[in-house]
Coordinates of C-alpha atoms in Angstrom, one line a residue:
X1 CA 0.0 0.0 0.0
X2 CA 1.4 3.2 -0.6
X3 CA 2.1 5.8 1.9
X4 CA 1.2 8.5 -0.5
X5 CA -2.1 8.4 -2.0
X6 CA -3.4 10.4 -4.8
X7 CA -7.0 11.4 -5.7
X8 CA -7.0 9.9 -9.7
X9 CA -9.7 10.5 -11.6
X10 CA -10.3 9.0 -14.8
X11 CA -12.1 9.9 -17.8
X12 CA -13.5 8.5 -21.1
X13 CA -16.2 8.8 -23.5
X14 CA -16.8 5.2 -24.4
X15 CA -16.8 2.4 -21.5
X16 CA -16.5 -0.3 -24.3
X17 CA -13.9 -2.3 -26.0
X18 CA -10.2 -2.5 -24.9
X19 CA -10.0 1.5 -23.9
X20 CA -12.6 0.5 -20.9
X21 CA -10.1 -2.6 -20.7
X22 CA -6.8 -1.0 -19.7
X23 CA -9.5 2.0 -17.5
X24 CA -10.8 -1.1 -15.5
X25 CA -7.4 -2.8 -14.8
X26 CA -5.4 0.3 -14.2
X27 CA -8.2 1.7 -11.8
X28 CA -8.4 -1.3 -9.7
X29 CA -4.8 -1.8 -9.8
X30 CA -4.5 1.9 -8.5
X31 CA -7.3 1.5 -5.9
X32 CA -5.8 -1.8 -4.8
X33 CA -2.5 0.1 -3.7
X34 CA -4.3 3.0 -1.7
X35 CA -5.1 5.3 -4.0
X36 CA -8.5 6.9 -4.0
X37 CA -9.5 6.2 -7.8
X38 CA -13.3 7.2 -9.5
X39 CA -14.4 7.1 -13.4
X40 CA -16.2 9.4 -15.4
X41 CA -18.1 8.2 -18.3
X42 CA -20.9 8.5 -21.1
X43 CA -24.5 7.2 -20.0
X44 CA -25.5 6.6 -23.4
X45 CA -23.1 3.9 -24.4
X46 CA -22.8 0.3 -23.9
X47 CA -25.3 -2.5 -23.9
X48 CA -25.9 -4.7 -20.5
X49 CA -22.6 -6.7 -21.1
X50 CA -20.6 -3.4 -20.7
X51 CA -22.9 -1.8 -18.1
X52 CA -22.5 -5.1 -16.3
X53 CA -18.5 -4.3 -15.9
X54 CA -18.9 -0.5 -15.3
X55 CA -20.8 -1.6 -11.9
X56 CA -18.2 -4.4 -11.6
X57 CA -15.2 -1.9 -11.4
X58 CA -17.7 0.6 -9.1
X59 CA -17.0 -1.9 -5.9
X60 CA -13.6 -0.9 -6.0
X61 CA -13.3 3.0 -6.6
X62 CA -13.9 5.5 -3.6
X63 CA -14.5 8.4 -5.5
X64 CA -17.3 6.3 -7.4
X65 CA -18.5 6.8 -11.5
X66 CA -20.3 9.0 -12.3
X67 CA -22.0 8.8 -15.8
X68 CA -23.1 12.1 -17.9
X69 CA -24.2 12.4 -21.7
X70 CA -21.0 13.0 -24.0
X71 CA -20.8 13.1 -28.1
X72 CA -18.8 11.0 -30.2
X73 CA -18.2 13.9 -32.5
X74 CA -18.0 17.4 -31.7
X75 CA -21.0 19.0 -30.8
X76 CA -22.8 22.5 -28.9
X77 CA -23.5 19.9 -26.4
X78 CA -19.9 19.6 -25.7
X79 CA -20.2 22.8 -24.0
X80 CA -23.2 21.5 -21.2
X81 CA -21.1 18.6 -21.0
X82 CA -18.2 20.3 -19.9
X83 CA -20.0 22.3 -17.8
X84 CA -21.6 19.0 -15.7
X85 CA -18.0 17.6 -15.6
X86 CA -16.3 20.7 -14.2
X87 CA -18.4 20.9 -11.2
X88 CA -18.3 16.8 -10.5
X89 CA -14.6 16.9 -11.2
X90 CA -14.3 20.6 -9.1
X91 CA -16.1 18.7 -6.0
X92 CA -13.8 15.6 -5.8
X93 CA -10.2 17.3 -6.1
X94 CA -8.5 15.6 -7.9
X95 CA -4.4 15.2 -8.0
X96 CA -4.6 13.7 -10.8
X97 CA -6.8 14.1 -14.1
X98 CA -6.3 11.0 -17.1
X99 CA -8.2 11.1 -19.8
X100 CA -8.4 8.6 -22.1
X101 CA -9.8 8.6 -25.9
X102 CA -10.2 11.9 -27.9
X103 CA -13.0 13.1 -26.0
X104 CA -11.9 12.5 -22.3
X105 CA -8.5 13.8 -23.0
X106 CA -10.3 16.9 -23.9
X107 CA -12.3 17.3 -21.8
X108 CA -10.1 16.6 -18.5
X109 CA -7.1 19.1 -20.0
X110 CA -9.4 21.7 -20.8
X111 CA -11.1 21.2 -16.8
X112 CA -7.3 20.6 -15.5
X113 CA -6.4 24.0 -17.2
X114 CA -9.1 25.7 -15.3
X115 CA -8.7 24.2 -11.8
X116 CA -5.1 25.1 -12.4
X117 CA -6.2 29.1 -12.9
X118 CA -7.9 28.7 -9.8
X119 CA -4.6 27.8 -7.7
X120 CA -5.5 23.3 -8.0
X121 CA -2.9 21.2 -8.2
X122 CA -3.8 19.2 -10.4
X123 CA -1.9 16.9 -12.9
X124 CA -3.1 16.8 -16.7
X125 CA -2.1 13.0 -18.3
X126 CA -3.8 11.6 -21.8
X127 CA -4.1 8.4 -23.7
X128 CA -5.1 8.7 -27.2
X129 CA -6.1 5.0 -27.5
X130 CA -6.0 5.5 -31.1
X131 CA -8.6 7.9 -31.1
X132 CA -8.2 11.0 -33.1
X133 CA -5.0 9.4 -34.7
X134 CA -6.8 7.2 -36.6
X135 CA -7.6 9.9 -39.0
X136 CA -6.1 10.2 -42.1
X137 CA -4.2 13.7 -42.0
X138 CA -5.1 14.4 -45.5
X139 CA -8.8 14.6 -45.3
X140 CA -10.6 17.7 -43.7
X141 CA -11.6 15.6 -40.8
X142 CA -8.2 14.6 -39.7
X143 CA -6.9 18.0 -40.5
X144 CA -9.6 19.0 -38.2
X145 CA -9.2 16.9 -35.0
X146 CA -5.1 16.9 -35.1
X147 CA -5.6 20.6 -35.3
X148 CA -7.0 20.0 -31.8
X149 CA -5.0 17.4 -30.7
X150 CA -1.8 20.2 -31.3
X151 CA -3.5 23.1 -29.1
X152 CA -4.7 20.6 -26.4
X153 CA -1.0 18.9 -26.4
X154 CA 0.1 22.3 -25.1
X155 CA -1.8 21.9 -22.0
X156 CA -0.9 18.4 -21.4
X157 CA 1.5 17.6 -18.4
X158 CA 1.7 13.8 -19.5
X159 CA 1.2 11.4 -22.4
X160 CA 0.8 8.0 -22.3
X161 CA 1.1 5.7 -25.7
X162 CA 0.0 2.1 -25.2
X163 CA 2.2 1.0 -28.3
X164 CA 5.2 2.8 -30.1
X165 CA 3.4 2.6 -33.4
X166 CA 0.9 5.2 -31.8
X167 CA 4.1 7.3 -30.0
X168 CA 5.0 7.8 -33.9
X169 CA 1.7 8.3 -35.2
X170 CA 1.2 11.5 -32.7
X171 CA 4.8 12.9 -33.7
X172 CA 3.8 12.5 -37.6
X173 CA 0.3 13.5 -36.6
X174 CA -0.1 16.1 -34.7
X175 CA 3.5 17.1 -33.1
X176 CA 6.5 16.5 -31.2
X177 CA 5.2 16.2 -27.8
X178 CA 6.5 19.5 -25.3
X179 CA 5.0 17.3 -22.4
X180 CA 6.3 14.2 -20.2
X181 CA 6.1 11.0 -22.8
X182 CA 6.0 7.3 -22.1
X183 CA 5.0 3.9 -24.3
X184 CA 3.3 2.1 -21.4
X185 CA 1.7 -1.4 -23.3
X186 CA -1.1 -2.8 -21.9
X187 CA -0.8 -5.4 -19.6
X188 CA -2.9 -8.8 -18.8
X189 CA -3.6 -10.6 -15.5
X190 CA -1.4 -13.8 -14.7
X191 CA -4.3 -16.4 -14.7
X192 CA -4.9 -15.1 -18.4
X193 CA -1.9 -16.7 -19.4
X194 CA -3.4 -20.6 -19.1
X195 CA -4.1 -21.7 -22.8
X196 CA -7.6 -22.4 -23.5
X197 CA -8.5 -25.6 -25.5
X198 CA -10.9 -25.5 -28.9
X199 CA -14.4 -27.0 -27.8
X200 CA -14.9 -30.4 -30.0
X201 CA -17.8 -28.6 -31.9
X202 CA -15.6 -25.2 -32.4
X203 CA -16.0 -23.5 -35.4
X204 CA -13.5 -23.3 -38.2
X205 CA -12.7 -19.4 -36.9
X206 CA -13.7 -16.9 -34.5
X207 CA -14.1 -13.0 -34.9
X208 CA -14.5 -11.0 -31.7
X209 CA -14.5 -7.5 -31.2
X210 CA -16.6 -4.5 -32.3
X211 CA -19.0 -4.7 -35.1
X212 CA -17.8 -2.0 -37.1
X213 CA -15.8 -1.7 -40.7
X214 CA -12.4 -0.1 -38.3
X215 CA -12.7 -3.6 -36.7
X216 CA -12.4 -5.4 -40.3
X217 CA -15.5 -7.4 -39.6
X218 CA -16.8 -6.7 -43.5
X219 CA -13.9 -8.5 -44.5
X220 CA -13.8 -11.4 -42.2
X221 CA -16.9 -12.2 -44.2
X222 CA -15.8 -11.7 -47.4
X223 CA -12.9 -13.9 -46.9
X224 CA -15.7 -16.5 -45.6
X225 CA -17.4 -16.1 -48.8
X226 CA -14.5 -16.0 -51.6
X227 CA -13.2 -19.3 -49.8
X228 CA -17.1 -20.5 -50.5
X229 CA -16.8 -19.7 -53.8
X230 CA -12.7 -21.3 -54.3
X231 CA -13.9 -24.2 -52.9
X232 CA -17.2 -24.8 -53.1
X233 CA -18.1 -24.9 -49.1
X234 CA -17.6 -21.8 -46.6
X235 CA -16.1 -22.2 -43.2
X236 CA -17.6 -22.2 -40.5
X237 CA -17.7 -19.2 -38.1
X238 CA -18.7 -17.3 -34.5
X239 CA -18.7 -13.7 -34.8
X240 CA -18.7 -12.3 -31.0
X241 CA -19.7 -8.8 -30.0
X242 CA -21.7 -5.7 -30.7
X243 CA -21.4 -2.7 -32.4
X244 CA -23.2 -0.3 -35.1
X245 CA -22.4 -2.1 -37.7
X246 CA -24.2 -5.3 -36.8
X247 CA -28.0 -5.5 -39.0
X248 CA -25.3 -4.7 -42.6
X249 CA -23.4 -7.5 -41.3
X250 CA -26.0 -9.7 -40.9
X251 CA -27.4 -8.9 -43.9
X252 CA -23.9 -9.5 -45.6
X253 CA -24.4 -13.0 -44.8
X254 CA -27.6 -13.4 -46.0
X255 CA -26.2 -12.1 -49.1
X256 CA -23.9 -14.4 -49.0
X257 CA -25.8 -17.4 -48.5
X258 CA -23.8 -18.2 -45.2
X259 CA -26.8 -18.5 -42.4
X260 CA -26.4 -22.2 -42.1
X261 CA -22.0 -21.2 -41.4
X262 CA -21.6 -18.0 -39.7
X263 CA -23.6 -17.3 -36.1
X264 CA -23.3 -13.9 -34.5
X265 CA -23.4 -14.0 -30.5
X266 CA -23.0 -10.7 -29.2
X267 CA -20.6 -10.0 -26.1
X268 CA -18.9 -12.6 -24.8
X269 CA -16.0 -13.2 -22.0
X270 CA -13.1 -13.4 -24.3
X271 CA -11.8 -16.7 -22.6
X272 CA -15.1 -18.3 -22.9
X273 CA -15.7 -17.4 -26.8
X274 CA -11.8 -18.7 -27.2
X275 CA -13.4 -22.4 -27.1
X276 CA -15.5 -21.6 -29.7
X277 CA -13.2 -21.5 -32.2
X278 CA -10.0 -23.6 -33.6
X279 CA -8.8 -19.8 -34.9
X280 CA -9.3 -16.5 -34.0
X281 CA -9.0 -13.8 -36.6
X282 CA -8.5 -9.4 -36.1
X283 CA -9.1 -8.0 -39.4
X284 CA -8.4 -4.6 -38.1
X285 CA -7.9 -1.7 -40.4
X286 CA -6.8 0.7 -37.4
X287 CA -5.5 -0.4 -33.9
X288 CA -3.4 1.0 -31.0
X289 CA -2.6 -1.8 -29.0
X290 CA -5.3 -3.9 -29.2
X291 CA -6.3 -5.9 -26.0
X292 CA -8.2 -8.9 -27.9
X293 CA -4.6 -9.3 -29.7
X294 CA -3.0 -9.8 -26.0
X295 CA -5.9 -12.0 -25.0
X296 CA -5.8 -14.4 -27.8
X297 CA -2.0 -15.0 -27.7
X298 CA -1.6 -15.3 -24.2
X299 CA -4.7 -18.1 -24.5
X300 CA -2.1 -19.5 -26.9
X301 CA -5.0 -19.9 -29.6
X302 CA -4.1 -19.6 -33.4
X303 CA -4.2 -16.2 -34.7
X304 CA -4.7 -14.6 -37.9
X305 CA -4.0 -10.8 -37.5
X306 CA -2.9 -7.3 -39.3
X307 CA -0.3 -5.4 -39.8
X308 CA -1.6 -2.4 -38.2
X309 CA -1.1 -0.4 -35.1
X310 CA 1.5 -1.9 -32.1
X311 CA -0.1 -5.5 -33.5
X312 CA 3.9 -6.0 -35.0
X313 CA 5.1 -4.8 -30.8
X314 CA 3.3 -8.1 -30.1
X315 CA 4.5 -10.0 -32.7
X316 CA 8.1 -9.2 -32.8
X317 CA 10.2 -11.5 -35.1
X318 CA 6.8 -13.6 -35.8
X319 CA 5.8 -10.3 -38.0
X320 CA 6.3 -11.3 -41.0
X321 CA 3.2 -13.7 -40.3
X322 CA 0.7 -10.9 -40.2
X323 CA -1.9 -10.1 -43.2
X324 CA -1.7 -6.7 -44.8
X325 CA -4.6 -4.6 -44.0
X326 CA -7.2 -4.0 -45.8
X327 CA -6.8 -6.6 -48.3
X328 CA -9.2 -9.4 -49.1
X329 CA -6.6 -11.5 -51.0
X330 CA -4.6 -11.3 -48.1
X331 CA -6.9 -12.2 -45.8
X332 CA -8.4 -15.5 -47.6
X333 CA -5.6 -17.0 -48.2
X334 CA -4.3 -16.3 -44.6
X335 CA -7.4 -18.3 -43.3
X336 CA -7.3 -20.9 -46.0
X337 CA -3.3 -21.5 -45.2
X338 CA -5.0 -21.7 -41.6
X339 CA -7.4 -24.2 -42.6
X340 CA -5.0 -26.3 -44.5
X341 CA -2.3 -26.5 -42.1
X342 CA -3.4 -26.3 -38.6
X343 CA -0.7 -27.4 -37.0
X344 CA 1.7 -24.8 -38.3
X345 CA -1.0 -22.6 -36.5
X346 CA -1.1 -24.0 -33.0
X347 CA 3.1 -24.1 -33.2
X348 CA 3.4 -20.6 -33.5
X349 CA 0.8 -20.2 -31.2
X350 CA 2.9 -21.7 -29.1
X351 CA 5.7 -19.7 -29.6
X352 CA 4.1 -16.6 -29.2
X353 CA 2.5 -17.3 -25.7
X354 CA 5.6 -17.7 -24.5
X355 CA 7.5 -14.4 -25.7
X356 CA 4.5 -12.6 -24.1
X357 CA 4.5 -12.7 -20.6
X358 CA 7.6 -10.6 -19.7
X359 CA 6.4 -7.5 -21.2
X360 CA 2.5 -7.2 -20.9
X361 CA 1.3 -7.9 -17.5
X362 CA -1.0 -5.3 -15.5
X363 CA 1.4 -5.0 -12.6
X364 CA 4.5 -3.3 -14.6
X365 CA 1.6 -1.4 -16.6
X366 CA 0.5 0.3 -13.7
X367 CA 4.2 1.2 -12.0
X368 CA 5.1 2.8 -15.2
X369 CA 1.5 4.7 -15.1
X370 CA 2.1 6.0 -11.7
X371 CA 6.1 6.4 -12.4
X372 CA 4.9 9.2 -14.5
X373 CA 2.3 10.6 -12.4
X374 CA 5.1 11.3 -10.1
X375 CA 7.3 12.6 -12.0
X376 CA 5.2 14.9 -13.8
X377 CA 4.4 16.2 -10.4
X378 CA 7.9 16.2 -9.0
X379 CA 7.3 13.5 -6.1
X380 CA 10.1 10.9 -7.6
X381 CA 12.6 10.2 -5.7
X382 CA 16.1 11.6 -7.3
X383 CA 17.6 8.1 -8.0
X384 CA 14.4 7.2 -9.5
X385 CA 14.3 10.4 -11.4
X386 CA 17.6 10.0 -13.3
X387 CA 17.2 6.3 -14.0
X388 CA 13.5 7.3 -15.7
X389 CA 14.9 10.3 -17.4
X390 CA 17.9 8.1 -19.0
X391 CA 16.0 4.7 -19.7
X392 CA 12.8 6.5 -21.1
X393 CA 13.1 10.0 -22.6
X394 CA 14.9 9.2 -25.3
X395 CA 13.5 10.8 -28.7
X396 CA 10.3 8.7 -29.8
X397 CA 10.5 6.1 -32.6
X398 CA 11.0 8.2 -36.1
X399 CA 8.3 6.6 -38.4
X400 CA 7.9 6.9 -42.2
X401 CA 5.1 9.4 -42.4
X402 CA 4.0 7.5 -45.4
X403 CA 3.5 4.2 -43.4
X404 CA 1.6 6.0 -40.8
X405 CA -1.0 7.2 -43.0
X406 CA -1.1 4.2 -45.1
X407 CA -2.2 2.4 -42.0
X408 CA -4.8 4.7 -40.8
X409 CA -6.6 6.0 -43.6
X410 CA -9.9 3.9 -43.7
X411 CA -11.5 4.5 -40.5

């Protein structure tokens, strides 16, 4: 327990996905060593699965979540909204304010900046998650939100990348960051590490994630189909989870004559849809560092994934196994090479559970979190100080600007 705790509050638009994923674990991780932690939220998203885990991580934080309407895009109601948060936010004094996504980094730096005018001391810290970074730069909208991203970046005590793919994609992006920087990957629990086994009536592959064409879940079944029409018989598949996107994808299967193969679940425990099927596949088009990534390999369950985001982080020297984004060629003939030669799949699944465990676990994600919140407000102790300084602020990965954008341009 620490003998110093702070009053963290986090923020985010969307308590969904993997973003609500790293909130949940780095909240109770924080409240767990003394800290007095609370969330801030949207009430309009999330179905019962996700409301289910916003109650579950309520037992654990004593300045509680509170839930208020927020936007996806920008909106005149951005302006009531910030309004409701400043007063919640003013009331539970925070130390610390870490926002996480577009729209609650902006909205805790811009509510930091005031409690600062009025004499708070209180500590700024974003995550992008992706966010605002998966815009393409050269279209009005990116233009428009990186614009945003640059003046808010000057109000910003800390940053916080959860791959170094996204450390360059804010440098090519948006700028060279004037505040405190760290690549902190997300970490899993130790128990997630025990491999799960196929169930004997798996299907031939699984998608889980977010229904929604960022997600790649409009080519997961195209590749179903092409193999249909190559060989005269589709796969069979589980597609787990919910999103906006789900009624086109279900009609895409009609379309494709593939009701008798493909079966769409909604949320699901990742560990308990990893039985469901003999390979998982993450068609992503745009990814920071996703979680479900982390999940499946540390499950050690076959993987078909792409090249996008801090994906090649995870993969390392296995790289070279990952399917281009965005391609439907790619993608078939990844899962047919899958369905061909399954034990070439479960070997490198294999291999990759065990280069994993070292570098993602929960516990080292939150030291380096809170590492940060010190230094950023000078409570480091001066041996710790130096070795942090050396070791991490080193100039962030240079990227070719022309790979970041090719990997980010379809949202």
């Amino acid at each position: 327990m620490t003998s110093d705790p702070l009053r963290i509050l986090h923020c985010v638009r969307s308590p969904i996905g993997g973003i609500f994923r790293h909130i949940m674990d780095l909240a109770a991780s924080q409240a767990a060593a003394g800290h007095d932690v609370g969330l801030i939220c949207d009430s309009s998203t999330g179905s019962a699965f996700d409301n289910a885990l916003v109650d579950q991580i309520s037992k654990h934080l004593s300045l509680g979540v509170a839930r208020f309407p927020m936007q996806r895009q920008l909106t005149i109601q951005d302006l009531k909204a910030t309004r409701n948060l400043y007063r919640h936010i003013r009331d539970l004094k925070p130390d610390v304010l870490h926002g996480h996504g577009a729209k609650g980094g902006a909205y805790t730096r811009v509510i930091g900046t005031i409690l600062r005018m009025k004499g708070r001391d209180v500590t700024r810290i974003y995550c992008p998650h992706g966010g605002s970074l998966h815009y393409d730069p050269n279209r009005l909208e990116g233009r428009v939100y990186h614009t945003i991203e640059r003046a808010l970046e000057r109000i910003t005590d800390g940053l916080i990348f959860v791959s170094d793919y996204e450390a360059a994609a804010f440098e090519t992006k948006v700028c060279q960051p004037r505040a405190l920087s760290r690549v902190v990957y997300n970490g899993l629990r130790p128990e997630e590490f025990s491999p799960v086994q196929a169930n004997e009536d798996a299907a031939d592959f699984l998608y889980i994630g977010m229904l929604r064409d960022l997600k790649g879940t409009d080519l997961f079944i195209e590749a179903l189909h092409n193999i249909k029409l190559k060989s005269g018989t589709a796969p069979s598949a589980h597609i787990v989870g919910e999103g906006p996107d789900e009624a086109r994808y279900r009609s895409m299967v009609s379309k494709f004559g593939l009701e008798d193969k493909v079966t769409f679940h909604g949320a699901l425990p990742a560990r308990k849809a990893f039985a469901m099927g003999r390979c998982v596949v993450v068609p992503s088009r745009a990814e920071a560092m996703p979680y479900i990534i982390l999940e499946t390999v540390a499950a050690q369950r076959p993987l078909i994934a792409t090249r996008v985001g801090g994906i090649p982080e995870i993969f390392g020297r296995y790289s070279s196994h990952l399917v281009e984004p965005g391609r439907i060629e790619s993608l078939t003939s990844a899962m047919e090479a899958a369905l061909a030669h399954p034990e070439a799949m479960e070997r490198l699944a294999g291999t990759l559970r065990g280069c994993l465990a070292e570098t993602f676990s929960i516990d080292l994600m939150s030291d380096r979190i809170m590492t940060l919140y010190r230094e950023v407000r000078g409570q480091l102790p001066e041996d710790l100080h130096q070795a942090s300084s050396q070791s991490e602020t080193d100039t962030l990965p240079a990227a070719n600007p022309q790979t970041i954008y090719a990997r980010t341009g379809q949202r």
